[in-house]
mmCIF file of C-alpha atoms and ligand atoms in Angstrom:
data_model
loop_
_atom_site.group_PDB
_atom_site.id
_atom_site.type_symbol
_atom_site.label_atom_id
_atom_site.label_comp_id
_atom_site.label_asym_id
_atom_site.label_seq_id
_atom_site.Cartn_x
_atom_site.Cartn_y
_atom_site.Cartn_z
ATOM 1 C CA MET H 1 26.332 23.268 -12.523
ATOM 2 C CA ASP H 2 23.220 21.973 -10.246
ATOM 3 C CA LYS H 3 24.312 19.810 -7.469
ATOM 4 C CA ILE H 4 22.781 16.360 -7.873
ATOM 5 C CA LEU H 5 20.737 15.464 -4.685
ATOM 6 C CA PHE H 6 20.465 11.771 -3.811
ATOM 7 C CA ARG H 7 17.566 10.653 -1.818
ATOM 8 C CA ASN H 8 18.606 9.673 1.780
ATOM 9 C CA PHE H 9 15.807 7.352 2.838
ATOM 10 C CA LYS H 10 14.866 5.631 5.992
ATOM 11 C CA ILE H 11 13.735 1.990 6.056
ATOM 12 C CA VAL H 12 12.093 -0.193 8.712
ATOM 13 C CA SER H 13 14.376 -0.879 11.515
ATOM 14 C CA HIS H 14 13.037 -4.219 12.917
ATOM 15 C CA ILE H 15 11.940 -6.996 10.731
ATOM 16 C CA ILE H 16 10.944 -10.505 11.927
ATOM 17 C CA PHE H 17 9.986 -13.240 9.306
ATOM 18 C CA GLY H 18 8.862 -16.716 9.290
ATOM 19 C CA ARG H 19 5.894 -19.121 9.708
ATOM 20 C CA GLY H 20 4.546 -18.690 13.251
ATOM 21 C CA CYS H 21 6.668 -15.558 14.242
ATOM 22 C CA PHE H 22 3.256 -13.729 14.907
ATOM 23 C CA ASN H 23 3.507 -15.588 18.232
ATOM 24 C CA GLN H 24 6.524 -13.449 19.135
ATOM 25 C CA LEU H 25 4.520 -10.341 18.887
ATOM 26 C CA ALA H 26 3.798 -10.237 22.644
ATOM 27 C CA ASP H 27 7.635 -10.206 23.327
ATOM 28 C CA ILE H 28 8.309 -7.651 20.856
ATOM 29 C CA LEU H 29 5.680 -5.354 22.635
ATOM 30 C CA ALA H 30 6.855 -6.023 25.994
ATOM 31 C CA SER H 31 10.040 -4.075 25.228
ATOM 32 C CA GLN H 32 7.823 -1.009 24.388
ATOM 33 C CA ARG H 33 5.592 -1.356 27.391
ATOM 34 C CA THR H 34 7.854 0.862 29.644
ATOM 35 C CA ASP H 35 5.349 0.976 32.492
ATOM 36 C CA GLN H 36 2.144 -0.794 33.623
ATOM 37 C CA GLY H 37 -0.158 1.747 31.995
ATOM 38 C CA SER H 38 1.677 1.501 28.676
ATOM 39 C CA ALA H 39 -1.376 0.642 26.525
ATOM 40 C CA MET H 40 -1.145 -0.788 22.712
ATOM 41 C CA VAL H 41 -3.799 -0.115 20.289
ATOM 42 C CA PHE H 42 -4.566 -2.991 17.940
ATOM 43 C CA LEU H 43 -6.164 -1.973 14.705
ATOM 44 C CA VAL H 44 -7.353 -5.239 13.072
ATOM 45 C CA ASP H 45 -9.126 -5.907 9.886
ATOM 46 C CA ASP H 46 -12.636 -6.851 10.928
ATOM 47 C CA VAL H 47 -12.478 -9.921 8.408
ATOM 48 C CA PHE H 48 -10.779 -11.580 11.515
ATOM 49 C CA ARG H 49 -13.594 -10.819 13.907
ATOM 50 C CA GLN H 50 -14.690 -14.491 13.764
ATOM 51 C CA LYS H 51 -11.333 -16.028 12.883
ATOM 52 C CA PRO H 52 -9.048 -17.993 15.136
ATOM 53 C CA LEU H 53 -6.413 -14.913 14.849
ATOM 54 C CA LYS H 54 -8.537 -12.998 17.178
ATOM 55 C CA GLU H 55 -7.691 -15.051 20.185
ATOM 56 C CA ARG H 56 -3.917 -14.966 19.303
ATOM 57 C CA ILE H 57 -3.714 -11.057 19.632
ATOM 58 C CA PRO H 58 -1.514 -10.385 22.657
ATOM 59 C CA LEU H 59 -4.052 -7.943 24.355
ATOM 60 C CA GLN H 60 -3.431 -6.851 27.841
ATOM 61 C CA LYS H 61 -6.184 -5.357 30.061
ATOM 62 C CA GLN H 62 -4.997 -1.496 29.396
ATOM 63 C CA ASP H 63 -5.017 -2.190 25.575
ATOM 64 C CA LEU H 64 -7.388 -1.270 23.089
ATOM 65 C CA LEU H 65 -8.579 -3.562 20.259
ATOM 66 C CA VAL H 66 -10.424 -1.601 17.311
ATOM 67 C CA TRP H 67 -11.809 -3.685 14.370
ATOM 68 C CA VAL H 68 -11.265 -1.675 11.137
ATOM 69 C CA ASN H 69 -13.367 -1.832 8.131
ATOM 70 C CA VAL H 70 -11.817 -1.753 4.684
ATOM 71 C CA ASP H 71 -14.638 -2.180 2.392
ATOM 72 C CA ASP H 72 -13.631 1.269 1.123
ATOM 73 C CA GLU H 73 -10.092 1.959 0.942
ATOM 74 C CA PRO H 74 -8.916 4.529 3.528
ATOM 75 C CA LYS H 75 -10.316 7.924 3.915
ATOM 76 C CA THR H 76 -8.967 10.848 5.694
ATOM 77 C CA TYR H 77 -12.342 11.289 7.495
ATOM 78 C CA TYR H 78 -12.108 7.704 8.784
ATOM 79 C CA ILE H 79 -8.595 8.223 9.997
ATOM 80 C CA ASP H 80 -9.660 11.344 11.967
ATOM 81 C CA GLU H 81 -12.736 9.278 13.388
ATOM 82 C CA LEU H 82 -10.590 6.544 14.572
ATOM 83 C CA THR H 83 -7.928 8.808 15.985
ATOM 84 C CA ARG H 84 -10.762 10.575 18.050
ATOM 85 C CA GLN H 85 -12.164 7.164 19.102
ATOM 86 C CA ILE H 86 -8.688 6.185 20.452
ATOM 87 C CA ARG H 87 -7.775 9.506 21.940
ATOM 88 C CA THR H 88 -10.878 9.941 23.971
ATOM 89 C CA PRO H 89 -10.827 6.776 26.144
ATOM 90 C CA MET H 90 -6.964 7.029 26.593
ATOM 91 C CA ALA H 91 -7.188 10.765 27.604
ATOM 92 C CA GLN H 92 -9.872 9.934 30.101
ATOM 93 C CA ASP H 93 -7.893 7.237 31.905
ATOM 94 C CA PRO H 94 -4.742 8.728 33.366
ATOM 95 C CA ALA H 95 -3.559 5.259 34.338
ATOM 96 C CA ARG H 96 -3.048 4.435 30.654
ATOM 97 C CA SER H 97 -0.623 5.941 28.311
ATOM 98 C CA PRO H 98 -0.729 5.013 24.339
ATOM 99 C CA ALA H 99 2.595 3.393 23.656
ATOM 100 C CA GLY H 100 2.077 1.974 20.365
ATOM 101 C CA VAL H 101 -0.227 1.093 17.338
ATOM 102 C CA ILE H 102 -0.409 -2.229 15.705
ATOM 103 C CA GLY H 103 -1.959 -2.773 12.324
ATOM 104 C CA ILE H 104 -3.091 -6.347 11.323
ATOM 105 C CA GLY H 105 -4.543 -6.737 7.808
ATOM 106 C CA GLY H 106 -3.876 -5.951 4.252
ATOM 107 C CA GLY H 107 -2.397 -2.805 2.651
ATOM 108 C CA SER H 108 -5.610 -0.939 3.631
ATOM 109 C CA THR H 109 -5.179 -1.813 7.505
ATOM 110 C CA LEU H 110 -1.497 -1.242 7.380
ATOM 111 C CA ASP H 111 -1.926 2.044 5.922
ATOM 112 C CA ILE H 112 -4.739 2.799 8.600
ATOM 113 C CA ALA H 113 -2.257 2.036 11.191
ATOM 114 C CA LYS H 114 0.616 4.206 9.824
ATOM 115 C CA ALA H 115 -1.890 7.193 9.490
ATOM 116 C CA VAL H 116 -3.383 6.679 13.139
ATOM 117 C CA SER H 117 -0.088 6.493 14.489
ATOM 118 C CA LEU H 118 0.838 9.776 12.919
ATOM 119 C CA MET H 119 -2.404 11.606 13.872
ATOM 120 C CA LEU H 120 -2.121 10.477 17.589
ATOM 121 C CA THR H 121 1.057 12.977 17.876
ATOM 122 C CA ASN H 122 0.239 15.437 15.146
ATOM 123 C CA HIS H 123 -2.846 18.034 15.271
ATOM 124 C CA GLY H 124 -5.602 18.662 12.752
ATOM 125 C CA SER H 125 -6.829 16.351 10.236
ATOM 126 C CA SER H 126 -4.969 13.726 8.260
ATOM 127 C CA ALA H 127 -6.020 15.580 5.025
ATOM 128 C CA ASP H 128 -3.665 18.522 6.056
ATOM 129 C CA TYR H 129 -0.683 16.198 5.763
ATOM 130 C CA GLN H 130 -1.324 14.574 2.443
ATOM 131 C CA GLY H 131 1.821 15.377 0.533
ATOM 132 C CA TRP H 132 5.460 15.060 1.016
ATOM 133 C CA ASP H 133 7.333 15.603 4.305
ATOM 134 C CA LEU H 134 4.646 17.758 5.874
ATOM 135 C CA ILE H 135 4.690 15.627 9.168
ATOM 136 C CA LYS H 136 6.726 17.285 11.759
ATOM 137 C CA THR H 137 6.208 15.370 14.962
ATOM 138 C CA PRO H 138 7.335 11.558 15.001
ATOM 139 C CA ALA H 139 4.699 8.998 15.160
ATOM 140 C CA LEU H 140 3.726 6.749 17.929
ATOM 141 C CA TYR H 141 5.680 3.401 17.819
ATOM 142 C CA HIS H 142 3.871 1.440 15.282
ATOM 143 C CA VAL H 143 4.021 -2.105 13.897
ATOM 144 C CA GLY H 144 2.685 -3.646 10.655
ATOM 145 C CA VAL H 145 1.405 -7.294 10.466
ATOM 146 C CA PRO H 146 0.542 -8.030 6.836
ATOM 147 C CA THR H 147 -2.157 -10.624 6.186
ATOM 148 C CA LEU H 148 -2.121 -10.184 2.399
ATOM 149 C CA SER H 149 0.946 -9.863 0.149
ATOM 150 C CA GLY H 150 1.713 -7.297 -2.587
ATOM 151 C CA THR H 151 1.253 -3.744 -1.776
ATOM 152 C CA GLY H 152 4.732 -3.149 -0.001
ATOM 153 C CA ALA H 153 2.905 -0.980 2.308
ATOM 154 C CA GLU H 154 4.822 -2.885 5.072
ATOM 155 C CA ILE H 155 8.184 -1.298 3.829
ATOM 156 C CA SER H 156 7.021 2.006 2.305
ATOM 157 C CA ARG H 157 7.228 5.527 3.631
ATOM 158 C CA THR H 158 3.639 6.479 2.658
ATOM 159 C CA THR H 159 0.118 5.835 3.869
ATOM 160 C CA VAL H 160 -2.323 6.184 0.784
ATOM 161 C CA LEU H 161 -5.378 8.163 1.780
ATOM 162 C CA THR H 162 -8.308 9.506 -0.208
ATOM 163 C CA GLY H 163 -9.120 12.927 1.026
ATOM 164 C CA PRO H 164 -11.834 15.578 0.028
ATOM 165 C CA GLN H 165 -9.567 16.770 -2.801
ATOM 166 C CA LYS H 166 -7.118 14.138 -3.625
ATOM 167 C CA LYS H 167 -6.047 10.529 -3.414
ATOM 168 C CA LEU H 168 -2.459 11.091 -2.166
ATOM 169 C CA GLY H 169 -0.289 9.671 0.495
ATOM 170 C CA ILE H 170 1.186 11.039 3.802
ATOM 171 C CA ASN H 171 4.758 10.617 2.639
ATOM 172 C CA SER H 172 7.371 11.002 5.382
ATOM 173 C CA ASP H 173 10.017 9.201 7.243
ATOM 174 C CA HIS H 174 7.886 9.269 10.391
ATOM 175 C CA THR H 175 5.105 7.034 8.504
ATOM 176 C CA LEU H 176 7.518 4.116 8.088
ATOM 177 C CA PHE H 177 6.760 1.345 10.627
ATOM 178 C CA ASP H 178 9.133 0.729 13.436
ATOM 179 C CA GLN H 179 8.573 -2.882 13.249
ATOM 180 C CA ILE H 180 7.052 -5.482 10.927
ATOM 181 C CA VAL H 181 6.152 -9.003 11.436
ATOM 182 C CA LEU H 182 6.210 -11.156 8.314
ATOM 183 C CA ASP H 183 4.379 -14.334 9.051
ATOM 184 C CA PRO H 184 3.309 -16.140 5.825
ATOM 185 C CA GLU H 185 0.876 -18.247 7.749
ATOM 186 C CA LEU H 186 -1.515 -15.142 8.189
ATOM 187 C CA VAL H 187 -2.382 -14.951 4.467
ATOM 188 C CA ALA H 188 -4.011 -18.532 4.322
ATOM 189 C CA GLY H 189 -7.572 -17.390 4.390
ATOM 190 C CA VAL H 190 -7.295 -14.856 1.432
ATOM 191 C CA SER H 191 -9.499 -15.600 -1.558
ATOM 192 C CA ALA H 192 -7.770 -16.540 -4.808
ATOM 193 C CA GLU H 193 -9.204 -13.691 -6.606
ATOM 194 C CA GLN H 194 -7.749 -11.090 -3.960
ATOM 195 C CA ARG H 195 -4.391 -12.925 -3.698
ATOM 196 C CA PHE H 196 -4.057 -12.395 -7.539
ATOM 197 C CA TYR H 197 -5.082 -8.775 -7.518
ATOM 198 C CA THR H 198 -2.866 -7.737 -4.613
ATOM 199 C CA GLY H 199 -0.076 -10.064 -5.874
ATOM 200 C CA MET H 200 -0.272 -8.211 -9.258
ATOM 201 C CA ASP H 201 0.129 -4.924 -7.573
ATOM 202 C CA CYS H 202 3.560 -6.306 -6.722
ATOM 203 C CA TYR H 203 4.194 -7.458 -10.253
ATOM 204 C CA ILE H 204 3.114 -4.127 -11.646
ATOM 205 C CA HIS H 205 5.438 -2.196 -9.212
ATOM 206 C CA CYS H 206 8.197 -4.278 -10.625
ATOM 207 C CA VAL H 207 7.326 -3.682 -14.169
ATOM 208 C CA GLU H 208 6.865 0.068 -13.827
ATOM 209 C CA SER H 209 10.099 0.412 -11.741
ATOM 210 C CA LEU H 210 12.229 -1.722 -13.978
ATOM 211 C CA SER H 211 11.081 -0.024 -17.179
ATOM 212 C CA GLY H 212 11.051 3.685 -15.762
ATOM 213 C CA THR H 213 13.502 6.429 -16.479
ATOM 214 C CA TYR H 214 14.436 6.880 -12.614
ATOM 215 C CA LEU H 215 15.716 3.293 -12.602
ATOM 216 C CA ASN H 216 19.122 2.766 -10.890
ATOM 217 C CA ALA H 217 21.128 -0.192 -9.689
ATOM 218 C CA PHE H 218 19.652 -0.103 -6.290
ATOM 219 C CA SER H 219 15.953 -0.390 -7.745
ATOM 220 C CA ARG H 220 16.829 -2.630 -10.402
ATOM 221 C CA SER H 221 18.373 -5.242 -7.793
ATOM 222 C CA PHE H 222 15.300 -5.312 -5.670
ATOM 223 C CA GLY H 223 12.773 -5.132 -8.663
ATOM 224 C CA GLN H 224 14.499 -7.983 -10.531
ATOM 225 C CA LYS H 225 14.405 -10.251 -7.332
ATOM 226 C CA ALA H 226 10.655 -9.373 -6.765
ATOM 227 C CA MET H 227 9.899 -9.947 -10.278
ATOM 228 C CA ALA H 228 11.562 -13.544 -10.251
ATOM 229 C CA LEU H 229 9.621 -14.339 -7.089
ATOM 230 C CA CYS H 230 6.184 -13.185 -8.611
ATOM 231 C CA ARG H 231 6.912 -15.454 -11.667
ATOM 232 C CA GLU H 232 7.689 -18.385 -9.383
ATOM 233 C CA VAL H 233 4.434 -17.676 -7.502
ATOM 234 C CA PHE H 234 2.124 -16.993 -10.431
ATOM 235 C CA LEU H 235 3.642 -19.019 -13.341
ATOM 236 C CA GLU H 236 5.001 -22.009 -11.481
ATOM 237 C CA ASP H 237 3.260 -23.989 -8.669
ATOM 238 C CA HIS H 238 5.831 -23.141 -6.256
ATOM 239 C CA PRO H 239 5.231 -25.024 -2.794
ATOM 240 C CA ASP H 240 6.190 -22.105 -0.554
ATOM 241 C CA SER H 241 4.348 -19.463 -2.620
ATOM 242 C CA ASP H 242 3.034 -17.616 0.355
ATOM 243 C CA ASP H 243 6.409 -17.088 1.688
ATOM 244 C CA GLN H 244 7.628 -16.199 -1.672
ATOM 245 C CA LEU H 245 4.952 -13.622 -2.394
ATOM 246 C CA MET H 246 5.568 -11.968 1.091
ATOM 247 C CA MET H 247 8.932 -11.436 0.169
ATOM 248 C CA ALA H 248 8.226 -10.249 -3.407
ATOM 249 C CA SER H 249 5.893 -7.627 -1.817
ATOM 250 C CA TYR H 250 8.808 -6.492 0.282
ATOM 251 C CA PHE H 251 11.293 -6.519 -2.509
ATOM 252 C CA GLY H 252 8.953 -4.667 -4.711
ATOM 253 C CA GLY H 253 8.467 -2.059 -2.225
ATOM 254 C CA MET H 254 12.082 -1.479 -1.773
ATOM 255 C CA SER H 255 12.421 -1.183 -5.596
ATOM 256 C CA ILE H 256 9.849 1.689 -5.715
ATOM 257 C CA ALA H 257 11.463 3.463 -2.691
ATOM 258 C CA TYR H 258 14.289 4.354 -4.887
ATOM 259 C CA SER H 259 12.491 4.809 -8.159
ATOM 260 C CA GLN H 260 8.822 5.332 -9.011
ATOM 261 C CA VAL H 261 5.636 3.605 -10.322
ATOM 262 C CA GLY H 262 4.387 4.477 -13.579
ATOM 263 C CA ILE H 263 1.381 4.977 -15.976
ATOM 264 C CA CYS H 264 -0.822 2.135 -14.655
ATOM 265 C CA HIS H 265 -0.593 3.447 -10.973
ATOM 266 C CA ALA H 266 -1.531 7.096 -12.231
ATOM 267 C CA LEU H 267 -4.649 5.673 -14.010
ATOM 268 C CA SER H 268 -5.626 3.183 -11.164
ATOM 269 C CA TYR H 269 -5.554 6.351 -8.827
ATOM 270 C CA GLY H 270 -8.056 8.157 -11.009
ATOM 271 C CA LEU H 271 -10.413 5.001 -11.209
ATOM 272 C CA SER H 272 -10.240 4.667 -7.391
ATOM 273 C CA PHE H 273 -10.968 8.388 -6.536
ATOM 274 C CA VAL H 274 -14.090 8.538 -8.894
ATOM 275 C CA LEU H 275 -15.473 5.006 -8.762
ATOM 276 C CA GLY H 276 -13.904 3.817 -5.540
ATOM 277 C CA THR H 277 -12.204 0.787 -7.427
ATOM 278 C CA HIS H 278 -9.758 -0.956 -5.100
ATOM 279 C CA HIS H 279 -6.174 -0.675 -5.820
ATOM 280 C CA GLY H 280 -5.314 -4.187 -6.824
ATOM 281 C CA VAL H 281 -8.133 -4.862 -9.109
ATOM 282 C CA GLY H 282 -7.843 -1.289 -10.440
ATOM 283 C CA ASN H 283 -4.338 -1.842 -11.302
ATOM 284 C CA CYS H 284 -5.070 -5.037 -13.134
ATOM 285 C CA ILE H 285 -8.012 -3.338 -15.171
ATOM 286 C CA ALA H 286 -5.605 -0.414 -15.978
ATOM 287 C CA PHE H 287 -2.612 -2.499 -16.818
ATOM 288 C CA ASP H 288 -4.410 -4.824 -19.161
ATOM 289 C CA GLN H 289 -4.866 -1.663 -21.450
ATOM 290 C CA LEU H 290 -1.161 -0.756 -21.438
ATOM 291 C CA GLU H 291 0.262 -3.262 -23.912
ATOM 292 C CA GLU H 292 1.508 -0.031 -26.009
ATOM 293 C CA TYR H 293 3.603 1.130 -23.058
ATOM 294 C CA TYR H 294 4.600 -2.298 -21.338
ATOM 295 C CA PRO H 295 4.553 -4.831 -24.072
ATOM 296 C CA GLU H 296 6.386 -7.703 -22.325
ATOM 297 C CA GLY H 297 4.721 -6.931 -18.876
ATOM 298 C CA VAL H 298 1.303 -6.962 -20.093
ATOM 299 C CA ALA H 299 1.896 -10.275 -22.065
ATOM 300 C CA GLU H 300 3.265 -12.012 -19.034
ATOM 301 C CA PHE H 301 0.588 -10.511 -16.823
ATOM 302 C CA ARG H 302 -2.223 -12.115 -19.188
ATOM 303 C CA ARG H 303 -0.388 -15.323 -18.813
ATOM 304 C CA MET H 304 -0.713 -15.044 -15.042
ATOM 305 C CA LYS H 305 -4.151 -14.090 -15.273
ATOM 306 C CA ASP H 306 -5.101 -16.933 -17.685
ATOM 307 C CA LYS H 307 -3.194 -19.425 -15.470
ATOM 308 C CA HIS H 308 -5.167 -18.414 -12.367
ATOM 309 C CA GLY H 309 -8.568 -18.320 -14.307
ATOM 310 C CA ILE H 310 -9.257 -14.641 -13.361
ATOM 311 C CA THR H 311 -11.771 -12.639 -15.528
ATOM 312 C CA LEU H 312 -11.405 -8.760 -14.973
ATOM 313 C CA PRO H 313 -14.325 -6.776 -14.402
ATOM 314 C CA GLY H 314 -14.975 -4.494 -17.624
ATOM 315 C CA GLY H 315 -17.072 -1.648 -18.774
ATOM 316 C CA LEU H 316 -16.254 0.355 -15.678
ATOM 317 C CA VAL H 317 -15.886 3.781 -17.404
ATOM 318 C CA SER H 318 -18.597 3.356 -20.123
ATOM 319 C CA GLY H 319 -21.393 4.884 -17.964
ATOM 320 C CA VAL H 320 -19.208 7.623 -16.502
ATOM 321 C CA SER H 321 -20.183 11.239 -17.004
ATOM 322 C CA GLU H 322 -17.923 13.667 -18.963
ATOM 323 C CA LYS H 323 -17.469 15.572 -15.676
ATOM 324 C CA ASP H 324 -16.341 12.472 -13.876
ATOM 325 C CA LEU H 325 -14.012 11.337 -16.600
ATOM 326 C CA ASN H 326 -12.345 14.828 -16.580
ATOM 327 C CA THR H 327 -12.044 14.235 -12.650
ATOM 328 C CA MET H 328 -10.338 10.954 -13.297
ATOM 329 C CA ILE H 329 -8.020 12.438 -15.737
ATOM 330 C CA ASP H 330 -7.185 15.417 -13.290
ATOM 331 C CA VAL H 331 -6.494 12.856 -10.451
ATOM 332 C CA ALA H 332 -4.148 10.953 -12.789
ATOM 333 C CA LEU H 333 -2.329 13.935 -14.074
ATOM 334 C CA VAL H 334 -1.473 15.433 -10.637
ATOM 335 C CA LEU H 335 0.909 12.483 -10.311
ATOM 336 C CA GLU H 336 3.668 13.905 -12.231
ATOM 337 C CA PRO H 337 6.712 11.950 -10.934
ATOM 338 C CA LEU H 338 4.895 8.751 -12.048
ATOM 339 C CA TRP H 339 4.493 10.126 -15.658
ATOM 340 C CA GLU H 340 8.051 11.495 -15.680
ATOM 341 C CA ASN H 341 9.290 8.022 -14.632
ATOM 342 C CA ALA H 342 7.428 6.270 -17.228
ATOM 343 C CA LEU H 343 7.826 8.534 -20.217
ATOM 344 C CA GLY H 344 10.788 10.872 -19.383
ATOM 345 C CA ALA H 345 10.907 14.740 -18.788
ATOM 346 C CA ARG H 346 8.837 15.533 -21.988
ATOM 347 C CA TRP H 347 5.979 13.326 -20.969
ATOM 348 C CA LYS H 348 3.443 16.178 -21.128
ATOM 349 C CA GLN H 349 4.004 16.112 -25.068
ATOM 350 C CA ILE H 350 3.417 12.278 -25.059
ATOM 351 C CA MET H 351 0.590 11.939 -22.508
ATOM 352 C CA THR H 352 -2.250 14.369 -23.610
ATOM 353 C CA ARG H 353 -5.671 14.529 -21.844
ATOM 354 C CA ASP H 354 -7.070 12.862 -25.071
ATOM 355 C CA GLN H 355 -4.767 10.148 -24.849
ATOM 356 C CA ILE H 356 -5.559 9.443 -21.212
ATOM 357 C CA LYS H 357 -9.310 9.532 -22.184
ATOM 358 C CA ARG H 358 -8.716 7.015 -24.779
ATOM 359 C CA LEU H 359 -7.273 4.665 -22.341
ATOM 360 C CA TYR H 360 -9.983 5.105 -19.552
ATOM 361 C CA VAL H 361 -12.813 4.828 -21.990
ATOM 362 C CA ARG H 362 -11.524 1.343 -22.854
ATOM 363 C CA MET H 363 -11.599 0.153 -19.186
HETATM 364 P P1 NAD D 401 -6.900 -4.612 1.389
HETATM 365 O O1 NAD D 401 -6.046 -4.204 2.476
HETATM 366 O O2 NAD D 401 -7.862 -3.562 1.023
HETATM 367 O O3 NAD D 401 -7.758 -5.923 1.773
HETATM 368 C C1 NAD D 401 -8.432 -6.529 0.481
HETATM 369 C C2 NAD D 401 -9.559 -7.525 0.998
HETATM 370 O O4 NAD D 401 -8.822 -8.600 1.590
HETATM 371 C C3 NAD D 401 -10.373 -6.908 2.258
HETATM 372 O O5 NAD D 401 -11.604 -7.216 2.163
HETATM 373 C C4 NAD D 401 -9.633 -7.581 3.468
HETATM 374 O O6 NAD D 401 -10.640 -7.694 4.532
HETATM 375 C C5 NAD D 401 -9.273 -8.859 3.072
HETATM 376 N N1 NAD D 401 -8.230 -9.523 3.680
HETATM 377 C C6 NAD D 401 -6.979 -8.967 3.975
HETATM 378 N N2 NAD D 401 -6.356 -10.065 4.759
HETATM 379 C C7 NAD D 401 -7.072 -11.230 4.685
HETATM 380 C C8 NAD D 401 -6.891 -12.554 4.966
HETATM 381 N N3 NAD D 401 -5.723 -13.037 5.654
HETATM 382 N N4 NAD D 401 -7.956 -13.352 4.995
HETATM 383 C C9 NAD D 401 -9.047 -13.045 4.244
HETATM 384 N N5 NAD D 401 -9.323 -11.926 3.809
HETATM 385 C C10 NAD D 401 -8.230 -11.058 4.015
HETATM 386 O O7 NAD D 401 -5.981 -4.950 0.114
HETATM 387 P P2 NAD D 401 -4.666 -4.668 -0.333
HETATM 388 O O8 NAD D 401 -4.616 -4.905 -1.722
HETATM 389 O O9 NAD D 401 -3.526 -5.399 0.547
HETATM 390 O O10 NAD D 401 -4.312 -3.136 0.053
HETATM 391 C C11 NAD D 401 -4.916 -2.233 -0.841
HETATM 392 C C12 NAD D 401 -4.635 -0.887 -0.149
HETATM 393 O O11 NAD D 401 -3.261 -0.693 0.029
HETATM 394 C C13 NAD D 401 -5.201 0.382 -0.932
HETATM 395 O O12 NAD D 401 -5.766 1.175 0.013
HETATM 396 C C14 NAD D 401 -3.908 1.016 -1.593
HETATM 397 O O13 NAD D 401 -3.896 2.352 -1.711
HETATM 398 C C15 NAD D 401 -3.086 0.568 -0.431
HETATM 399 N N6 NAD D 401 -1.445 0.726 -0.962
HETATM 400 C C16 NAD D 401 -0.603 1.248 -0.068
HETATM 401 C C17 NAD D 401 0.660 1.177 -0.502
HETATM 402 C C18 NAD D 401 1.752 2.082 0.340
HETATM 403 O O14 NAD D 401 2.885 1.939 0.020
HETATM 404 N N7 NAD D 401 1.415 2.481 1.640
HETATM 405 C C19 NAD D 401 1.164 0.721 -1.625
HETATM 406 C C20 NAD D 401 0.083 0.159 -2.558
HETATM 407 C C21 NAD D 401 -1.243 0.094 -2.082
HETATM 408 ZN ZN1 ZN D 402 0.478 -0.294 -6.136
#
């Protein structure tokens, strides 16, 4: 009989939560600055370039502040370029030694910080490590400071990157942040639309985890809590909704850590690879077509969407060539664990290329 292997997974070791806790970042980093030359690299979403948060970044003179742009979701070539941009001045100044990377922003910036901290200690291109457990050398100490809630990137063991051939994460225990700073005050400036799309990423993580074949009591416990929080945030007018959503994101991430996402995420990856559709909105567009697979989840999602006055973009796939449509299908089909989680071991008999195409052309 085959021995059952249970996943033995690592989680983030240090978490600070609360309104204003960002002010403690300087003290947290001080414990990592082992000598005067210990330099921190701050990778900050450039949306904050003109915002008061800029003045609150605990920069010391040897540190490096790099503004990152997330108009496009993270690409492997961008990670390689940022790594070079950081490595060169550090290497030229022997008085400075890189001691840590701090990512401040939404899921894209958090993923950039994770990937750069890995690539500062590993050779080659980040594209070489897209997959599972390919990273051998531990990353530089790295900290995640989310400014947008929903992706669960703060807690996950992956950094999702689009490479020349695929959209696939660098999945490894080394990818996990060493420290996360969960300060709900930081999400204040997000537009209502963006907040909804990224919040729905969390809601969809829960639906896909809770209805999947990989579900177990561990994932169910976190998924149910995250879903309850999403309901408070998006269906009731909860006064602490930024706090609630930040915790929903964390719990949703913990739920999928021991299960998987499903059909919506597989289809959304295809949209993103071919059309550059961002994760949150791409998930919403895909999920809206999945009534057949997630009837209750889709009905509730539509109530949330209506309550928040969100109109989803449509007609995305109508002008797409047959070749691009096939690429989209290929990208979605590579994600076998997602399909298996959603539809069971015999998923290939249920989800044919034709069926995926039928779903895509409705988007
Ligand atoms: P994002 O990071 O792409 O940001 C979306 C927009 O919001 C950007 O324009 C950004 O500048 C802006 N923004 C962020 N914080 C803001 C603030 N406080 N005020 C004003 N504007 C702000 O969005 P996201 O939905 O958080 O992240 C999506 C990314 O996360 C995708 O690349 C996706 O692949 C990735 N992801 C990763 C994981 C993981 O486990 N690693 C999981 C899900 C998604
Ligand atoms: Zn997601």
